[in-house]
Amino acid sequence: MLSSLYVSAVLAASLSAVTAQTFQRLGTCPTLGCVLPPDQQDFLPGQQFDIRFEVHAPKNGSEAFNGGVPDDKFTATISKDGRSPKTISSFFKISEPAIEKWTFSWFEDLFAKDAKTPSVVNVASKVYRRVALYEPGTYTVTLKYYSGKTTTATWAVRPLATKKKAKNVIFFIGDGMTTNMITAARLLAHKTVNGKYQSLLQLDKFPVLGHQMTHSIDSFITDSANSASALYSGHKSTVNAMGVYADSSPDAFDDPKVETIVELLKRIWGSAWGAVSTAFIADATPIALTAHTRLRSQYGALIEQALNGVTNYSWPSAGGPDAYFGGGAEQFLPGPGSYKGKDYYAEFAKHGYSVSLNKTGLLAAPNNKKALGIFCKSNLPVWLDRNIFPENTKKLNNTPSGASGTATDLPGLKDMTLKAIDVLHTRAGKGGFFLMAEAASIDKQMHVLDYERALGDLLELDDTVQATIAKLKALGELEETLIVVSADHGHGFDVFGSSDTKYMAAQDDDRAKRDAIGVYLNSGLSQYTSPPPSGNVSYGTGPNFPLNWDPRYVIAAGLGANPDHREQYGVDKSGPRVPAEPVTDDDEDYYVNPTDRPHGFVVNGTLPTDQAQGVHSLTDVPVYAMGPCQDSFGGTYSNIDVFYKMAECLGLGQPTNKTITDKGRRH
Ligand SMILES: *[C@@H]1O[C@H](CO)[C@@H](O)[C@H](O)[C@H]1NC(C)=O
Ligand SMILES: *[C@@H]1O[C@H](CO)[C@@H](O)[C@H](O)[C@H]1NC(C)=O
Ligand SMILES: *[C@@H]1O[C@H](CO)[C@@H](O)[C@H](O)[C@H]1NC(C)=O
Ligand SMILES: *[C@@H]1O[C@H](CO)[C@@H](O)[C@H](O)[C@H]1NC(C)=O
Ligand SMILES: *[C@@H]1O[C@H](CO)[C@@H](O)[C@H](O)[C@H]1NC(C)=O
Ligand SMILES: *[C@@H]1O[C@H](CO)[C@@H](O)[C@H](O)[C@H]1NC(C)=O
Ligand SMILES: [Zn+2]
């Protein structure tokens, strides 16, 4: 007795020393018994999910336990509000699943990684698939293992919301967009006179503004996969995971799933839904609406899930998008990028989709049919290159048809969003529609420190929001549509002054070049809002965008996290930036790219030297809301609350299982 207590005290001490930092055995599981969903998770009444239990037996390393033999006789119970606990299978009235076993390994810290000594863990597990909790309240799940150890998870089922208050929801996501970027974009596109703005961003005119905290479930810096998933499902997850709680098994598709907003909307209201993105459409933010995997890089399989749902487990399908527009032809052309090498243009067409490959085709597509539009390989070229420096788009070999050459006749975010609204409005019945529209390259261009290209795409988002409001008004749908504009995470970007590009280029050494930067009084005023002196306005488009993207005095800006690079400030007319490069092709050690910003000065990096780009940062991000339920979006809250606020407004809570099949009540 004494000795086993001693062992567990030592174990507890060593566990707290190795968990939750650079490497984690399983982020949501600091002890050797894991409950997924873990402690502190919230649920919408009736939202379907899977439950997984894992018992870990580390074979070696600092946690070595039980000779590496996992307890496969573990038991688990659930109880509501302190009532007597029931086994999982009796509580949910489902049969007891079989035990699964596997082995995985991980590094406990950087020393172990350098020494190439992974710790090996044997696992026994059970998964209970497709259950739901209907009664609001507090549930306690208890896992008992190794004769006497317990892991407890407390779950909260939130109060019911069965009344549908908004017919439609349009959710705009500026990927990586922060308040600082919005402030900079306003400075570029809107003129001030003696400190007073003469016009404003559309976002500035929203009636309600809130703040969301973006942390992942097991790290304080998030990626776009699990942050999108938190916004769409009300469940946080791990970096790279979407629509699941990440488990430790080798299969990236067997992790315990959670139902997403479009799956709920389809099941409960039969709503139409769509996704629009300037990224490849299998990228995290658009694909997380339907994806259930721990690995966001499974692009081909995730397009299959978007079209047909999860097919190898019983799971509610979102029925395939009604409108699906973006880049990423690689996952549609038959070949290595598509699921099982199939032609996904043909697969979508078989399901009754119109397929368009350019803007002309998109605008001509019938509004009463499901619509797929894939306009290039990879991401769409950014707004700045499509509109101001179009020669840059001609360098790309990116046709969506797979023929060699350049994708031409490209739509922008506004074209895709307005067309998606036409299709969704036409196809939606009483159940209304849900549309997610993503400005993806705010993030992608901030990663490569290309501030102007990022801000151009932010202004494109703002212009799209403005056009969306006008469109909804024209359709008579504005009063019934909740519009939310937010981000999934930020980057540590800000503007701290202006820079005289002419003076900087004329200086020879790095320290003298820095004298070109004007701070405080010398920052002066924005020169982007006036036409160039020559009257050549072809570097700008006005209104809602700068009149001149290439003034002599430009914004001096930076990021809190960056690789080695050179700063020159001002737009790069030759195309998106590559700030750092490896010394040799097979090297993972990044230095200043010798050809980037040749007139600038060197800024040494703050990131590990294997990082070629900037990274996401900790900041909270803004949430703008307009329409039914707008007031619920004020204040500061977690990213999962964005889901619960939308779900509340859409009446997605269900009081009993019966209502799932009781179509009459819901239509
Ligand atoms: C654990 O055992 C494996 C071999 O099974 C070995 O490769 C690894 O280095 C060991 N790790 C530690 C931390 O001893
Ligand atoms: C709902 O009830 C049906 C039987 O009426 C059952 O087959 C199904 O598994 C239940 N679903 C959930 C999520 O509880
Ligand atoms: C389950 O389906 C996914 C695609 O949705 C696929 O990639 C995966 O291999 C499948 N797993 C099994 C065990 O069939
Ligand atoms: C647009 O795509 C259609 C086929 O999808 C093609 O026939 C047409 O030539 C394309 N137009 C342009 C301008 O590329
Ligand atoms: C106007 O700007 C364009 C760039 O879009 C440039 O090619 C052209 O030379 C400029 N014309 C004058 C007169 O500066
Ligand atoms: C700073 O950057 C310069 C240029 O790439 C490089 O030579 C120098 O080693 C860097 N210093 C550090 C501390 O990384
Ligand atoms: Zn990113």
mmCIF file of N, CA, C and O in Angstrom, residues 171 232 262 272-278 281 285-290 306 321-326 371-374 413 416-417 420 424 434-438:
data_model
loop_
_atom_site.group_PDB
_atom_site.id
_atom_site.type_symbol
_atom_site.label_atom_id
_atom_site.label_comp_id
_atom_site.label_asym_id
_atom_site.label_seq_id
_atom_site.Cartn_x
_atom_site.Cartn_y
_atom_site.Cartn_z
ATOM 1 N N PHE A 171 -21.209 33.868 -42.561
ATOM 2 C CA PHE A 171 -20.070 33.942 -41.647
ATOM 3 C C PHE A 171 -18.820 34.227 -42.479
ATOM 4 O O PHE A 171 -18.372 33.376 -43.240
ATOM 5 N N TYR A 232 -16.970 26.256 -35.788
ATOM 6 C CA TYR A 232 -18.053 25.543 -36.482
ATOM 7 C C TYR A 232 -18.728 24.467 -35.628
ATOM 8 O O TYR A 232 -19.767 23.943 -36.016
ATOM 9 N N VAL A 262 -22.889 22.771 -40.160
ATOM 10 C CA VAL A 262 -23.632 22.470 -41.397
ATOM 11 C C VAL A 262 -24.261 21.083 -41.321
ATOM 12 O O VAL A 262 -25.332 20.850 -41.892
ATOM 13 N N ALA A 272 -29.845 24.886 -46.855
ATOM 14 C CA ALA A 272 -28.798 24.889 -47.883
ATOM 15 C C ALA A 272 -27.542 25.493 -47.254
ATOM 16 O O ALA A 272 -27.631 26.279 -46.309
ATOM 17 N N TRP A 273 -26.372 25.117 -47.755
ATOM 18 C CA TRP A 273 -25.150 25.730 -47.215
ATOM 19 C C TRP A 273 -24.076 25.786 -48.290
ATOM 20 O O TRP A 273 -24.120 25.050 -49.288
ATOM 21 N N GLY A 274 -23.119 26.692 -48.066
ATOM 22 C CA GLY A 274 -22.041 26.834 -49.032
ATOM 23 C C GLY A 274 -20.762 27.308 -48.374
ATOM 24 O O GLY A 274 -20.765 27.780 -47.241
ATOM 25 N N ALA A 275 -19.665 27.153 -49.112
ATOM 26 C CA ALA A 275 -18.368 27.665 -48.663
ATOM 27 C C ALA A 275 -17.661 28.299 -49.847
ATOM 28 O O ALA A 275 -17.703 27.759 -50.964
ATOM 29 N N VAL A 276 -17.043 29.433 -49.574
ATOM 30 C CA VAL A 276 -16.314 30.196 -50.581
ATOM 31 C C VAL A 276 -14.977 30.546 -49.969
ATOM 32 O O VAL A 276 -14.915 30.929 -48.803
ATOM 33 N N SER A 277 -13.891 30.386 -50.716
ATOM 34 C CA SER A 277 -12.583 30.753 -50.171
ATOM 35 C C SER A 277 -11.644 31.181 -51.281
ATOM 36 O O SER A 277 -11.728 30.684 -52.395
ATOM 37 N N THR A 278 -10.737 32.096 -50.932
ATOM 38 C CA THR A 278 -9.678 32.445 -51.880
ATOM 39 C C THR A 278 -8.485 31.500 -51.729
ATOM 40 O O THR A 278 -7.493 31.648 -52.419
ATOM 41 N N ILE A 281 -9.811 24.940 -51.870
ATOM 42 C CA ILE A 281 -11.034 24.701 -51.102
ATOM 43 C C ILE A 281 -10.864 23.577 -50.072
ATOM 44 O O ILE A 281 -11.642 23.485 -49.123
ATOM 45 N N THR A 285 -9.799 26.214 -43.373
ATOM 46 C CA THR A 285 -10.969 27.021 -43.005
ATOM 47 C C THR A 285 -12.235 26.590 -43.754
ATOM 48 O O THR A 285 -13.270 26.379 -43.125
ATOM 49 N N PRO A 286 -12.193 26.421 -45.095
ATOM 50 C CA PRO A 286 -13.416 25.932 -45.742
ATOM 51 C C PRO A 286 -13.707 24.453 -45.461
ATOM 52 O O PRO A 286 -14.862 24.084 -45.246
ATOM 53 N N ILE A 287 -12.695 23.615 -45.397
ATOM 54 C CA ILE A 287 -12.957 22.174 -45.315
ATOM 55 C C ILE A 287 -13.415 21.752 -43.924
ATOM 56 O O ILE A 287 -14.088 20.729 -43.764
ATOM 57 N N ALA A 288 -13.073 22.547 -42.906
ATOM 58 C CA ALA A 288 -13.448 22.160 -41.540
ATOM 59 C C ALA A 288 -14.960 22.131 -41.325
ATOM 60 O O ALA A 288 -15.435 21.595 -40.331
ATOM 61 N N LEU A 289 -15.731 22.698 -42.253
ATOM 62 C CA LEU A 289 -17.191 22.608 -42.133
ATOM 63 C C LEU A 289 -17.652 21.157 -42.162
ATOM 64 O O LEU A 289 -18.654 20.811 -41.554
ATOM 65 N N THR A 290 -16.925 20.316 -42.894
ATOM 66 C CA THR A 290 -17.353 18.916 -43.061
ATOM 67 C C THR A 290 -16.278 17.897 -42.702
ATOM 68 O O THR A 290 -16.536 16.701 -42.763
ATOM 69 N N ALA A 306 -16.435 16.132 -47.950
ATOM 70 C CA ALA A 306 -17.300 17.291 -48.215
ATOM 71 C C ALA A 306 -18.461 16.889 -49.120
ATOM 72 O O ALA A 306 -19.595 17.327 -48.930
ATOM 73 N N PRO A 321 -22.148 20.448 -50.254
ATOM 74 C CA PRO A 321 -22.426 21.885 -50.304
ATOM 75 C C PRO A 321 -23.333 22.227 -51.481
ATOM 76 O O PRO A 321 -23.276 21.587 -52.523
ATOM 77 N N ASP A 322 -24.167 23.267 -51.317
ATOM 78 C CA ASP A 322 -24.972 23.759 -52.437
ATOM 79 C C ASP A 322 -24.150 24.702 -53.310
ATOM 80 O O ASP A 322 -24.410 24.819 -54.502
ATOM 81 N N ALA A 323 -23.185 25.399 -52.710
ATOM 82 C CA ALA A 323 -22.271 26.261 -53.472
ATOM 83 C C ALA A 323 -20.886 26.079 -52.869
ATOM 84 O O ALA A 323 -20.729 26.110 -51.642
ATOM 85 N N TYR A 324 -19.882 25.855 -53.738
ATOM 86 C CA TYR A 324 -18.535 25.517 -53.265
ATOM 87 C C TYR A 324 -17.547 26.129 -54.239
ATOM 88 O O TYR A 324 -17.306 25.591 -55.319
ATOM 89 N N PHE A 325 -16.980 27.290 -53.867
ATOM 90 C CA PHE A 325 -16.163 28.051 -54.813
ATOM 91 C C PHE A 325 -14.799 28.377 -54.213
ATOM 92 O O PHE A 325 -14.720 28.910 -53.103
ATOM 93 N N GLY A 326 -13.736 28.132 -54.975
ATOM 94 C CA GLY A 326 -12.392 28.490 -54.521
ATOM 95 C C GLY A 326 -11.331 27.975 -55.468
ATOM 96 O O GLY A 326 -11.601 27.684 -56.637
ATOM 97 N N ALA A 371 -23.712 24.053 -57.114
ATOM 98 C CA ALA A 371 -22.670 24.651 -57.950
ATOM 99 C C ALA A 371 -21.285 24.434 -57.355
ATOM 100 O O ALA A 371 -21.045 24.730 -56.182
ATOM 101 N N LEU A 372 -20.389 23.898 -58.199
ATOM 102 C CA LEU A 372 -18.971 23.791 -57.856
ATOM 103 C C LEU A 372 -18.211 24.746 -58.768
ATOM 104 O O LEU A 372 -18.460 24.773 -59.975
ATOM 105 N N GLY A 373 -17.306 25.547 -58.213
ATOM 106 C CA GLY A 373 -16.458 26.411 -59.033
ATOM 107 C C GLY A 373 -15.029 26.340 -58.532
ATOM 108 O O GLY A 373 -14.757 26.702 -57.384
ATOM 109 N N ILE A 374 -14.128 25.827 -59.359
ATOM 110 C CA ILE A 374 -12.713 25.720 -58.990
ATOM 111 C C ILE A 374 -11.935 26.464 -60.068
ATOM 112 O O ILE A 374 -11.978 26.093 -61.241
ATOM 113 N N LEU A 413 -13.144 37.310 -54.378
ATOM 114 C CA LEU A 413 -13.992 36.912 -53.245
ATOM 115 C C LEU A 413 -15.419 37.451 -53.401
ATOM 116 O O LEU A 413 -16.392 36.763 -53.103
ATOM 117 N N MET A 416 -17.442 35.455 -56.065
ATOM 118 C CA MET A 416 -17.789 34.115 -55.578
ATOM 119 C C MET A 416 -18.875 34.195 -54.501
ATOM 120 O O MET A 416 -19.810 33.401 -54.483
ATOM 121 N N THR A 417 -18.737 35.177 -53.603
ATOM 122 C CA THR A 417 -19.691 35.297 -52.495
ATOM 123 C C THR A 417 -21.082 35.673 -53.004
ATOM 124 O O THR A 417 -22.091 35.078 -52.596
ATOM 125 N N ALA A 420 -22.616 32.747 -54.712
ATOM 126 C CA ALA A 420 -23.032 31.740 -53.722
ATOM 127 C C ALA A 420 -24.352 32.156 -53.080
ATOM 128 O O ALA A 420 -25.237 31.319 -52.870
ATOM 129 N N LEU A 424 -27.629 29.897 -53.068
ATOM 130 C CA LEU A 424 -28.188 29.466 -51.778
ATOM 131 C C LEU A 424 -29.592 30.023 -51.577
ATOM 132 O O LEU A 424 -30.492 29.329 -51.103
ATOM 133 N N PHE A 434 -26.782 28.753 -44.856
ATOM 134 C CA PHE A 434 -25.564 29.112 -44.121
ATOM 135 C C PHE A 434 -24.439 29.221 -45.146
ATOM 136 O O PHE A 434 -24.235 28.311 -45.951
ATOM 137 N N LEU A 435 -23.741 30.353 -45.135
ATOM 138 C CA LEU A 435 -22.595 30.531 -46.041
ATOM 139 C C LEU A 435 -21.379 30.952 -45.239
ATOM 140 O O LEU A 435 -21.455 31.868 -44.419
ATOM 141 N N MET A 436 -20.250 30.274 -45.475
ATOM 142 C CA MET A 436 -18.969 30.711 -44.924
ATOM 143 C C MET A 436 -18.146 31.244 -46.093
ATOM 144 O O MET A 436 -17.987 30.555 -47.101
ATOM 145 N N ALA A 437 -17.645 32.471 -45.973
ATOM 146 C CA ALA A 437 -16.796 33.046 -47.020
ATOM 147 C C ALA A 437 -15.483 33.491 -46.386
ATOM 148 O O ALA A 437 -15.471 34.273 -45.436
ATOM 149 N N GLU A 438 -14.388 32.966 -46.909
ATOM 150 C CA GLU A 438 -13.081 33.194 -46.297
ATOM 151 C C GLU A 438 -12.150 34.043 -47.161
ATOM 152 O O GLU A 438 -11.938 33.726 -48.335
#
